[in-house]
Coordinates of C-alpha atoms in Angstrom, one line a residue:
X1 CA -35.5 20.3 -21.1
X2 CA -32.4 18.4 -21.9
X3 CA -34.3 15.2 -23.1
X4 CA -34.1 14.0 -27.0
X5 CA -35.4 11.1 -28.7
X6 CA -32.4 8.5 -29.1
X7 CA -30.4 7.9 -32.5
X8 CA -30.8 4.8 -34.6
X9 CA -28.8 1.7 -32.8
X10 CA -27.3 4.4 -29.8
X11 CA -28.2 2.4 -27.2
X12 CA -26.7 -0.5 -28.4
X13 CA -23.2 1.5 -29.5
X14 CA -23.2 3.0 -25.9
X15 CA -23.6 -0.3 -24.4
X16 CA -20.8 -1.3 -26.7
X17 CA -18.6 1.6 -25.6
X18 CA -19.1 1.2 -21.9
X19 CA -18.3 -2.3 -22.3
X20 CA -21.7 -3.7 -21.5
X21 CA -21.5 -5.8 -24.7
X22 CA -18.8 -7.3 -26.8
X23 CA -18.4 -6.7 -30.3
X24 CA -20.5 -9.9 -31.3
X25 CA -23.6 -9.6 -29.0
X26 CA -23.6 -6.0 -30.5
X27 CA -23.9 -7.5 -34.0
X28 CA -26.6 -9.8 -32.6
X29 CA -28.8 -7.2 -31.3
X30 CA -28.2 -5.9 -35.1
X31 CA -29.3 -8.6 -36.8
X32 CA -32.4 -9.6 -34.6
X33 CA -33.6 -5.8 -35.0
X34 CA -33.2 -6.1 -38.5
X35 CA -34.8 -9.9 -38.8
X36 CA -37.8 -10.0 -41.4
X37 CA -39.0 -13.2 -40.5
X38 CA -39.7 -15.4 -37.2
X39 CA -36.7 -18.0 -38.4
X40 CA -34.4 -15.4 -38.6
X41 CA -34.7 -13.6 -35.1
X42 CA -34.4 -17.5 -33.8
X43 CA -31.5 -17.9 -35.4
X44 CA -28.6 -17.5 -33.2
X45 CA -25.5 -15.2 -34.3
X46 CA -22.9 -16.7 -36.0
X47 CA -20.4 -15.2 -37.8
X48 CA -19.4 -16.9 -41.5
X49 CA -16.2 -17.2 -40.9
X50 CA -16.9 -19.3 -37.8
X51 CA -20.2 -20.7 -38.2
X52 CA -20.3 -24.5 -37.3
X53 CA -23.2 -25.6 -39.6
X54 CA -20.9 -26.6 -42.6
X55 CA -18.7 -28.8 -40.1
X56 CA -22.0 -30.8 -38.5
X57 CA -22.4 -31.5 -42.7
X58 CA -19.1 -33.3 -42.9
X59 CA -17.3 -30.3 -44.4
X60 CA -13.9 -28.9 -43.3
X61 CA -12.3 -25.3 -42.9
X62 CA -8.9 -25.4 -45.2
X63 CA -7.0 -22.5 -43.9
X64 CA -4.4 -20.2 -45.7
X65 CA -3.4 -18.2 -42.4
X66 CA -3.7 -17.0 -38.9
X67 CA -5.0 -13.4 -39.7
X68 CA -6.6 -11.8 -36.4
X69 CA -7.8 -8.2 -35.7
X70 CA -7.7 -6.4 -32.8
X71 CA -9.8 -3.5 -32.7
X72 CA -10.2 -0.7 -30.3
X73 CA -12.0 2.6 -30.2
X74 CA -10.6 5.5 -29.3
X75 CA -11.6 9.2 -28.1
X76 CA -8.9 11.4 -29.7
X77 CA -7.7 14.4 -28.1
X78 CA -8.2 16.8 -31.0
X79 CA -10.1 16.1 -34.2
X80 CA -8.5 14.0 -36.3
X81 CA -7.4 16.6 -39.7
X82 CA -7.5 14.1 -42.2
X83 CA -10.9 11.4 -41.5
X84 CA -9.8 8.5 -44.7
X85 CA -9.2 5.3 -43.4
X86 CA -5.0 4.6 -43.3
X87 CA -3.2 1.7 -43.7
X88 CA 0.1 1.3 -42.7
X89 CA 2.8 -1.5 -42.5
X90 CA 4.5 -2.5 -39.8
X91 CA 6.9 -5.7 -38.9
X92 CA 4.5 -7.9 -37.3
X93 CA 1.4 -7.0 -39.4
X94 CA -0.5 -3.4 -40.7
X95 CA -2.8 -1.7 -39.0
X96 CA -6.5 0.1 -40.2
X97 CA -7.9 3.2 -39.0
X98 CA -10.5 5.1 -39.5
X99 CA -12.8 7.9 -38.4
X100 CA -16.4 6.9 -36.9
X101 CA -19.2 9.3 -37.6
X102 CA -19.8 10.7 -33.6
X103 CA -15.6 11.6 -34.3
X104 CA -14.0 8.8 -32.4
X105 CA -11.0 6.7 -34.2
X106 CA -11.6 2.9 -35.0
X107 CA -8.1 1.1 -34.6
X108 CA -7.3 -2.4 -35.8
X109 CA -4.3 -4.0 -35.6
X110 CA -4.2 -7.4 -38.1
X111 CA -1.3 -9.7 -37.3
X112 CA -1.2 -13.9 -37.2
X113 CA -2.8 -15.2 -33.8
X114 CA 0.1 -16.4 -32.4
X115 CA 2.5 -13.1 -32.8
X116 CA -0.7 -11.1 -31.0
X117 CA -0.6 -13.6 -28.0
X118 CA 3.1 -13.1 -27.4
X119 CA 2.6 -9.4 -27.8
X120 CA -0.5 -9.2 -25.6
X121 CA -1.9 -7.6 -27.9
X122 CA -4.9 -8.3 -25.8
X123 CA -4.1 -6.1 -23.4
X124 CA -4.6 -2.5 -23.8
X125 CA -1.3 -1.2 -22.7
X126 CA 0.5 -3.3 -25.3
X127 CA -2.0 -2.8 -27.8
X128 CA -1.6 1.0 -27.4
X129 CA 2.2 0.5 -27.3
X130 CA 2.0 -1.0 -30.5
X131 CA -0.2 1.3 -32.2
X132 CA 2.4 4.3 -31.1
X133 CA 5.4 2.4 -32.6
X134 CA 3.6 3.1 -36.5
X135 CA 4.8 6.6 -36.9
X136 CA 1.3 7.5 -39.1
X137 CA -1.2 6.0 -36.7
X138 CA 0.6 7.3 -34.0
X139 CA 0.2 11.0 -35.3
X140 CA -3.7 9.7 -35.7
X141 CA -3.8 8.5 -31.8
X142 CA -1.4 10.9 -30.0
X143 CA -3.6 12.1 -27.1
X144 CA -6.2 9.4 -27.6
X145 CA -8.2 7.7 -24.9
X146 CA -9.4 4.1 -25.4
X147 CA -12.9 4.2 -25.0
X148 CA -13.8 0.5 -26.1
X149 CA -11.3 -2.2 -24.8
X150 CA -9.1 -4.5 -27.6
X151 CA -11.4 -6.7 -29.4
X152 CA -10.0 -10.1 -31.1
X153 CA -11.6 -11.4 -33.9
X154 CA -10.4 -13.9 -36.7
X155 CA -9.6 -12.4 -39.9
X156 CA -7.8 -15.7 -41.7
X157 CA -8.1 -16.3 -45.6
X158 CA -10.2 -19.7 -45.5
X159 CA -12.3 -22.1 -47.8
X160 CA -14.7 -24.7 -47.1
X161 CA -14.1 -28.0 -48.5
X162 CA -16.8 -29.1 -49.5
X163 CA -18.4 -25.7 -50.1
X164 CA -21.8 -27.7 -51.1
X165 CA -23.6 -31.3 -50.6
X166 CA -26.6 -32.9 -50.3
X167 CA -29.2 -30.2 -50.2
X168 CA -27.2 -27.4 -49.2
X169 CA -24.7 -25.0 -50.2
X170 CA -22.7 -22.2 -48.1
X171 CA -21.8 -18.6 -49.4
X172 CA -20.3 -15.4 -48.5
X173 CA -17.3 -16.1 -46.0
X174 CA -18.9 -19.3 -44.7
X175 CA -18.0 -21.0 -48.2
X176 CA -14.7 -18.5 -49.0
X177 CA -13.4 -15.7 -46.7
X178 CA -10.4 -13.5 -47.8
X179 CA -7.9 -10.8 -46.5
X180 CA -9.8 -7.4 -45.4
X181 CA -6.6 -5.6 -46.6
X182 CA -8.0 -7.2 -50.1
X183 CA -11.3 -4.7 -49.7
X184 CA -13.0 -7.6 -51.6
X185 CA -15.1 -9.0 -48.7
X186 CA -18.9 -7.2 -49.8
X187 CA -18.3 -7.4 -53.5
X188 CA -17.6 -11.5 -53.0
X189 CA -20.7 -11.7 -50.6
X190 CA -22.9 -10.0 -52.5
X191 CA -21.6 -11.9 -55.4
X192 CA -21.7 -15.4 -54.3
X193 CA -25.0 -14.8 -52.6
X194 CA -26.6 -13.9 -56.3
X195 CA -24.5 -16.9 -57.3
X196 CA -25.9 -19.3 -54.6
X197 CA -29.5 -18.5 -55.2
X198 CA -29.2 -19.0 -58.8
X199 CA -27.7 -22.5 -58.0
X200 CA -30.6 -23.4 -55.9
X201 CA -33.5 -22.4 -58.2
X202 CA -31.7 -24.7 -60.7
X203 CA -30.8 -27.7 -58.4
X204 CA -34.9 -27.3 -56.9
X205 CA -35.9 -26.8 -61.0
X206 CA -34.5 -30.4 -61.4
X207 CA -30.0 -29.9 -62.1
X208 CA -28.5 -32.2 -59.8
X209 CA -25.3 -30.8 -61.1
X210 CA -25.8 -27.0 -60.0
X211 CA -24.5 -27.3 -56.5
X212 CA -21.8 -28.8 -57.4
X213 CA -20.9 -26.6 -60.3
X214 CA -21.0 -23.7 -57.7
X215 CA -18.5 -25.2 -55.5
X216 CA -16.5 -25.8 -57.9
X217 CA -16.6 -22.1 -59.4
X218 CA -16.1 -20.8 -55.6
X219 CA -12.9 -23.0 -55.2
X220 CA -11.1 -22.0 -58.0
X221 CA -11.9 -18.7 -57.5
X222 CA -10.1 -18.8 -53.8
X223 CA -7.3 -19.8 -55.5
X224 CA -6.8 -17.3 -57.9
X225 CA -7.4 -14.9 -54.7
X226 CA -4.5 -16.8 -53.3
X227 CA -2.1 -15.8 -56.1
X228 CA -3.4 -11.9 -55.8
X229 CA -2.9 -11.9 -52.2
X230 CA 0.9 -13.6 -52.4
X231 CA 1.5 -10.9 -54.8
X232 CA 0.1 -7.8 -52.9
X233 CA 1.9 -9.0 -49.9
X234 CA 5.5 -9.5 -51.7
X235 CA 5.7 -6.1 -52.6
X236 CA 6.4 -5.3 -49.4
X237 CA 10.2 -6.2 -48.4
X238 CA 11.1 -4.0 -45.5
X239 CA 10.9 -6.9 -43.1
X240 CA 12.3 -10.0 -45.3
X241 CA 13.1 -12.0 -41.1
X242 CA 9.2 -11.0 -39.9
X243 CA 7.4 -14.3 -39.5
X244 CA 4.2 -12.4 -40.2
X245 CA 5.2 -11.3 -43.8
X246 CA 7.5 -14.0 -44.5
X247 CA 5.1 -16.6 -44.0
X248 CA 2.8 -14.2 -46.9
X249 CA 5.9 -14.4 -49.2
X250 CA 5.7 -18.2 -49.3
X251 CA 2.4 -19.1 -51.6
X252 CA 3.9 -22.1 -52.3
X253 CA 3.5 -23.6 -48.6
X254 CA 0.0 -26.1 -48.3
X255 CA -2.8 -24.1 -46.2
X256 CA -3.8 -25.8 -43.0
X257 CA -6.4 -27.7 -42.3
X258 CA -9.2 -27.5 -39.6
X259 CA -11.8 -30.5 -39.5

């Protein structure tokens, strides 16, 4: 009498919640459900910002930072009164959260790699303790249980260098990848992917020069992102001695880079 025919994707979210699956085989079972073809369901999951195919090319990641998120899930105590997502500031970083659609809270806290190890950010005592020091979040978590444990996951503004060769090009955040606090992560996917396919119908159609003219076109692009996100980050000067936003106030300083 009690039965019901599952929701779309609910055994995969409770599996995800119960901590039966990470956050990336999740997004695997999500793509191979939603594969059209035989070559896409074979293809293993790799995220763009990570993906290794570029690097077996020859290519090399040139990295402008060491943006991580840690996300956690949480089962709040009350309903949460107002469901947008929040940002807020905070020395070491800013944090994101916002309301899911079965009513539990989606947490992230962005920092640089290295200031989340010494934290343990890892670890969900510390991660709580962290989220409970932001006076806005807290109000958001007060009560809250986590339901899905502290998830890392690179965030880092990034460019491939080359972004194209020899028969093949990259897009989306395997050829660029910028700053989710940006909110310009879909619009530049969708964008370059238009981008990339019209490249590829020219250089097949017989124009040698079209990949090339779409790396170059991604490239400077990333670099006027740069400049944006230097000045979005200056404007906030509450912590002028934080590594994490000093090292944003400093566009001047080379990016890394990651062969």
């Amino acid at each position: 009498g009690g039965a019901r025919p599952a929701g779309a994707r609910e055994f995969t979210y409770r599996a995800l919640r119960h901590g039966r699956l990470d956050l990336a085989r999740a997004e695997a079972v999500r793509d191979l459900i939603g594969a059209r073809t035989l070559l896409q369901a074979r293809l293993p999951h790799a995220p763009a910002r990570t993906t290794t195919i570029p690097l077996r090319l020859g290519a090399r990641r040139i990295v402008d930072d060491q943006l991580v998120g840690i996300a956690a899930m949480l089962e709040t105590a009350a309903p949460v009164g107002r469901d947008y997502p929040l940002i807020e500031a905070f020395a070491e970083g800013w944090l994101y959260s916002s309301c899911m659609p079965d009513g539990h809270l989606a947490v992230v806290v962005m920092t640089d790699s290295d200031l989340a190890h010494a934290a343990r950010l890892h670890d969900v005592a510390a991660w709580l303790q962290c989220v409970a020091a932001s006076p806005h979040t807290a109000r958001r978590v007060e009560g809250a249980r986590c339901v899905v444990a502290p998830v890392v996951a690179s965030a880092c503004s990034q460019r491939l260098d080359p972004i194209a060769g020899e028969d093949w090009l990259a897009a989306g955040d395997a050829a660029s990848a910028v700053d989710p606090l940006s909110s310009l992560g879909i619009l530049k996917a969708v964008r370059t992917g238009i981008d990339a396919s019209a490249a590829i119908v020219r250089y097949l159609s017989g124009d040698r020069e079209a990949l090339d003219a779409y790396a170059s076109r991604i490239a400077e692009g990333h670099e006027g992102y740069r400049e944006f996100r230097h000045r979005y980050y200056a404007m906030e000067r509450r912590w002028p001695a934080s590594p994490f936003w000093r090292r944003r106030h400093e566009l001047s300083a080379p990016p890394a880079e990651i062969p």
